[in-house]
């Protein structure tokens, strides 16, 4: 499956953005999905995950209550709604797919190219 993340950009602190991850070339509805991010000089970290039927979602403590992950299997697309953005949310955001959603990056086989989110003061 091929993944493409989009929707990044420049936003002021306190603002919102919605990222999308479009999938092609596979049966999207059979994959667990995850969002990860990598800030300059830091390791890639888990942001959110969602199971193939959306029955299970998980978030990192740093985004819980501010970010919401969702998916539309009919559109082969996953979303990340990001609200109350903080300076520390600045990073390249990546989407990933695997048979089962996980918070561990090494467990994902398929990755999209990232989209940059920059939060300014």
Backbone as numpy.savetxt, mean C-alpha at the origin, in Angstrom:
# Nx Ny Nz CAx CAy CAz Cx Cy Cz
1.75 -11.97 -11.84 0.90 -10.79 -11.84 1.79 -9.56 -11.84
1.38 -8.55 -12.61 2.11 -7.28 -12.65 1.33 -6.24 -11.85
2.07 -5.44 -11.10 1.45 -4.45 -10.24 1.98 -3.06 -10.57
1.12 -2.07 -10.48 1.52 -0.69 -10.71 0.86 0.20 -9.68
1.67 0.80 -8.83 1.16 1.74 -7.85 1.11 3.14 -8.43
0.12 3.90 -8.03 -0.02 5.28 -8.50 -0.74 6.10 -7.44
-0.76 7.41 -7.65 -1.49 8.29 -6.75 -0.64 9.09 -5.80
0.65 8.87 -5.83 1.53 9.62 -4.95 1.62 11.07 -5.38
2.21 11.87 -4.51 2.38 13.29 -4.82 2.82 14.07 -3.61
2.73 15.37 -3.73 3.11 16.28 -2.65 1.84 16.75 -1.94
1.85 16.63 -0.63 0.68 17.02 0.17 1.16 17.66 1.47
0.38 18.59 1.97 0.73 19.21 3.24 0.37 18.30 4.41
1.09 18.46 5.47 0.78 17.70 6.68 -0.67 17.94 7.08
-1.33 16.86 7.47 -2.74 16.93 7.80 -3.66 16.62 6.64
-3.10 16.57 5.45 -3.89 16.32 4.25 -4.09 14.84 3.99
-4.67 14.57 2.82 -5.01 13.19 2.45 -4.54 12.88 1.04
-4.32 11.60 0.80 -4.03 11.08 -0.53 -4.62 9.69 -0.61
-4.95 9.27 -1.83 -5.37 7.89 -2.04 -4.46 7.26 -3.08
-3.81 6.20 -2.68 -2.97 5.44 -3.59 -3.78 4.30 -4.20
-3.42 3.95 -5.42 -4.03 2.81 -6.10 -2.94 1.83 -6.52
-3.31 0.58 -6.58 -2.41 -0.46 -7.08 -3.21 -1.28 -8.08
-2.87 -1.13 -9.34 -3.57 -1.85 -10.41 -2.82 -3.13 -10.75
-3.54 -4.21 -10.85 -2.95 -5.51 -11.15 -3.37 -5.99 -12.53
-2.46 -6.71 -13.17 -2.76 -7.29 -14.47 -1.99 -8.59 -14.64
-2.46 -9.42 -15.53 -1.73 -10.64 -15.85 -1.91 -11.79 -14.88
-2.84 -11.69 -13.98 -3.08 -12.76 -13.03 -4.48 -12.68 -12.49
-4.83 -13.63 -11.63 -6.15 -13.62 -11.00 -6.05 -12.82 -9.71
-6.33 -11.53 -9.82 -6.13 -10.62 -8.70 -6.86 -11.09 -7.45
-8.06 -11.60 -7.64 -8.88 -11.97 -6.49 -8.34 -13.14 -5.70
-7.32 -13.80 -6.21 -6.75 -14.94 -5.50 -5.52 -14.56 -4.68
-5.15 -13.30 -4.70 -3.94 -12.86 -4.00 -4.25 -12.05 -2.76
-3.47 -12.32 -1.71 -3.40 -11.39 -0.61 -2.51 -10.24 -1.04
-2.78 -9.05 -0.52 -2.07 -7.86 -0.97 -1.51 -7.08 0.21
-0.45 -6.35 -0.06 0.13 -5.53 0.98 0.65 -4.21 0.45
0.69 -3.23 1.32 1.35 -1.95 1.06 2.58 -1.86 1.97
3.67 -1.44 1.39 4.91 -1.19 2.12 5.42 0.18 1.74
6.33 0.70 2.54 6.94 1.98 2.20 8.40 1.97 2.61
9.15 2.82 1.92 10.57 2.94 2.22 10.95 4.41 2.17
11.37 4.91 3.31 11.85 6.30 3.41 13.34 6.33 3.13
13.87 7.48 2.73 15.30 7.58 2.45 16.15 7.14 3.63
17.08 6.25 3.36 17.98 5.78 4.39 17.39 4.78 5.37
16.17 4.34 5.10 15.52 3.40 6.01 15.14 2.12 5.26
14.86 1.10 6.03 14.44 -0.16 5.44 12.98 -0.11 5.04
12.62 -0.99 4.12 11.23 -1.08 3.71 10.40 -1.58 4.89
9.25 -0.95 5.12 8.43 -1.34 6.24 6.98 -1.59 5.82
6.35 -2.46 6.55 4.96 -2.81 6.32 4.06 -1.63 6.68
3.04 -1.40 5.85 2.06 -0.36 6.12 0.69 -0.97 6.37
0.22 -1.79 5.42 -1.12 -2.38 5.54 -1.21 -3.61 4.67
-2.12 -4.51 5.04 -2.35 -5.70 4.25 -3.83 -6.04 4.21
-4.22 -6.77 3.17 -5.63 -7.14 3.02 -5.71 -8.52 2.38
-6.60 -9.35 2.90 -6.75 -10.69 2.35 -7.52 -10.64 1.03
-7.59 -11.79 0.35 -8.12 -11.79 -1.00 -9.60 -11.46 -1.06
-10.34 -11.73 0.01 -11.77 -11.40 0.03 -12.07 -10.20 0.93
-11.01 -9.49 1.34 -11.14 -8.31 2.20 -11.66 -8.65 3.59
-11.65 -9.91 3.95 -12.16 -10.29 5.27 -11.16 -9.99 6.37
-9.92 -9.79 6.00 -8.87 -9.52 6.98 -8.04 -8.34 6.51
-7.85 -7.38 7.40 -6.93 -6.27 7.15 -6.02 -6.10 8.35
-4.86 -5.54 8.09 -3.89 -5.30 9.16 -3.14 -4.01 8.86
-2.71 -3.35 9.91 -2.00 -2.08 9.77 -0.83 -2.02 10.73
0.18 -1.27 10.34 1.25 -0.99 11.26 0.73 -0.01 12.31
1.36 -0.02 13.46 0.92 0.88 14.53 1.04 2.34 14.12
2.00 2.64 13.27 2.26 4.03 12.90 1.16 4.62 12.01
0.36 3.77 11.36 -0.67 4.30 10.47 -2.07 3.92 10.91
-2.19 3.09 11.90 -3.50 2.62 12.35 -4.38 3.81 12.76
-5.59 3.81 12.27 -6.51 4.90 12.56 -6.43 6.05 11.58
-5.39 6.08 10.75 -5.24 7.15 9.75 -5.34 6.61 8.32
-4.87 5.40 8.11 -4.86 4.80 6.77 -5.90 3.68 6.70
-6.46 3.50 5.52 -7.41 2.43 5.29 -7.07 1.72 3.98
-6.94 0.41 4.06 -6.68 -0.40 2.87 -7.99 -1.02 2.41
-8.15 -1.08 1.10 -9.36 -1.67 0.51 -9.01 -2.23 -0.86
-9.90 -3.04 -1.39 -9.67 -3.59 -2.73 -10.99 -3.77 -3.45
-10.92 -3.69 -4.75 -12.05 -3.98 -5.62 -11.61 -5.05 -6.58
-11.97 -6.28 -6.30 -11.52 -7.39 -7.14 -12.06 -7.27 -8.56
-13.24 -6.70 -8.70 -13.82 -6.55 -10.04 -13.01 -5.58 -10.90
-12.29 -4.69 -10.26 -11.45 -3.71 -10.96 -9.97 -4.06 -10.89
-9.64 -5.20 -10.28 -8.23 -5.61 -10.13 -7.39 -4.51 -9.49
-7.93 -3.88 -8.48 -7.28 -2.73 -7.89 -7.36 -2.76 -6.36
-6.26 -2.36 -5.75 -6.21 -2.18 -4.30 -5.96 -0.69 -4.04
-6.45 -0.22 -2.91 -6.32 1.20 -2.57 -5.70 1.36 -1.19
-5.12 2.52 -0.98 -4.69 2.92 0.36 -5.12 4.36 0.55
-6.14 4.55 1.37 -6.59 5.89 1.71 -5.76 6.38 2.89
-5.07 7.48 2.70 -4.18 8.00 3.71 -4.70 9.35 4.17
-5.06 9.43 5.43 -5.57 10.67 6.02 -4.64 11.15 7.12
-4.81 12.40 7.47 -4.01 13.03 8.55 -2.53 12.71 8.33
-2.06 13.00 7.16 -0.68 12.66 6.81 0.30 13.46 7.65
1.40 12.79 8.00 2.44 13.38 8.81 3.74 13.43 8.00
4.66 14.27 8.47 5.94 14.38 7.78 6.62 13.01 7.66
6.48 12.22 8.70 7.14 10.91 8.73 6.50 9.88 7.81
5.40 10.23 7.15 4.80 9.35 6.16 5.48 9.50 4.80
6.37 10.45 4.67 7.10 10.64 3.42 7.92 9.40 3.09
7.67 8.84 1.91 8.35 7.60 1.51 7.89 7.22 0.11
8.59 6.25 -0.45 8.10 5.59 -1.65 7.22 4.43 -1.20
6.01 4.39 -1.73 5.05 3.37 -1.34 4.97 2.30 -2.43
5.02 1.05 -2.00 4.99 -0.09 -2.90 3.79 -0.98 -2.58
3.24 -1.59 -3.62 2.23 -2.62 -3.39 2.83 -3.97 -3.76
2.33 -5.00 -3.10 2.86 -6.34 -3.28 1.73 -7.36 -3.23
1.97 -8.51 -3.86 0.96 -9.56 -3.92 1.59 -10.91 -3.61
0.83 -11.72 -2.92 1.25 -13.09 -2.61 -0.01 -13.90 -2.31
0.14 -15.20 -2.22 -1.03 -16.05 -1.99 -1.75 -15.63 -0.71
-0.97 -15.34 0.32 -1.56 -14.92 1.58 -0.97 -13.58 1.99
-1.78 -12.67 2.45 -1.29 -11.37 2.91 -0.40 -11.57 4.14
0.62 -10.77 4.22 1.59 -10.86 5.32 2.16 -9.49 5.61
2.70 -9.32 6.80 3.37 -8.07 7.14 4.87 -8.16 6.85
5.31 -9.29 6.37 6.74 -9.49 6.12 7.04 -9.36 4.64
7.87 -8.42 4.30 8.16 -8.13 2.89 8.75 -9.33 2.17
9.58 -10.10 2.85 10.26 -11.21 2.17 9.29 -12.32 1.76
8.09 -12.29 2.27 7.11 -13.32 1.92 6.34 -12.99 0.64
6.56 -11.81 0.09 5.86 -11.42 -1.12 6.71 -11.70 -2.35
6.07 -12.27 -3.35 6.74 -12.58 -4.60 6.65 -11.45 -5.61
5.48 -10.82 -5.69 5.22 -9.84 -6.73 5.20 -8.44 -6.13
5.92 -7.54 -6.81 6.04 -6.16 -6.37 5.80 -5.21 -7.53
5.18 -4.09 -7.22 5.05 -3.04 -8.21 6.13 -2.00 -8.01
6.31 -1.16 -9.01 7.19 -0.01 -8.84 6.49 0.97 -7.90
7.25 1.65 -7.13 6.68 2.49 -6.10 6.16 3.81 -6.60
5.42 4.47 -5.74 4.94 5.82 -5.99 5.35 6.68 -4.80
5.89 7.85 -5.10 6.46 8.71 -4.07 5.39 9.58 -3.41
5.37 9.54 -2.10 4.51 10.41 -1.30 5.41 11.34 -0.50
5.21 12.63 -0.68 5.99 13.62 0.05 5.04 14.49 0.86
5.24 14.50 2.16 4.42 15.30 3.05 5.23 16.50 3.51
4.72 17.69 3.28 5.44 18.91 3.62 4.77 19.60 4.81
5.57 20.43 5.46 5.05 21.14 6.64 4.38 22.44 6.26
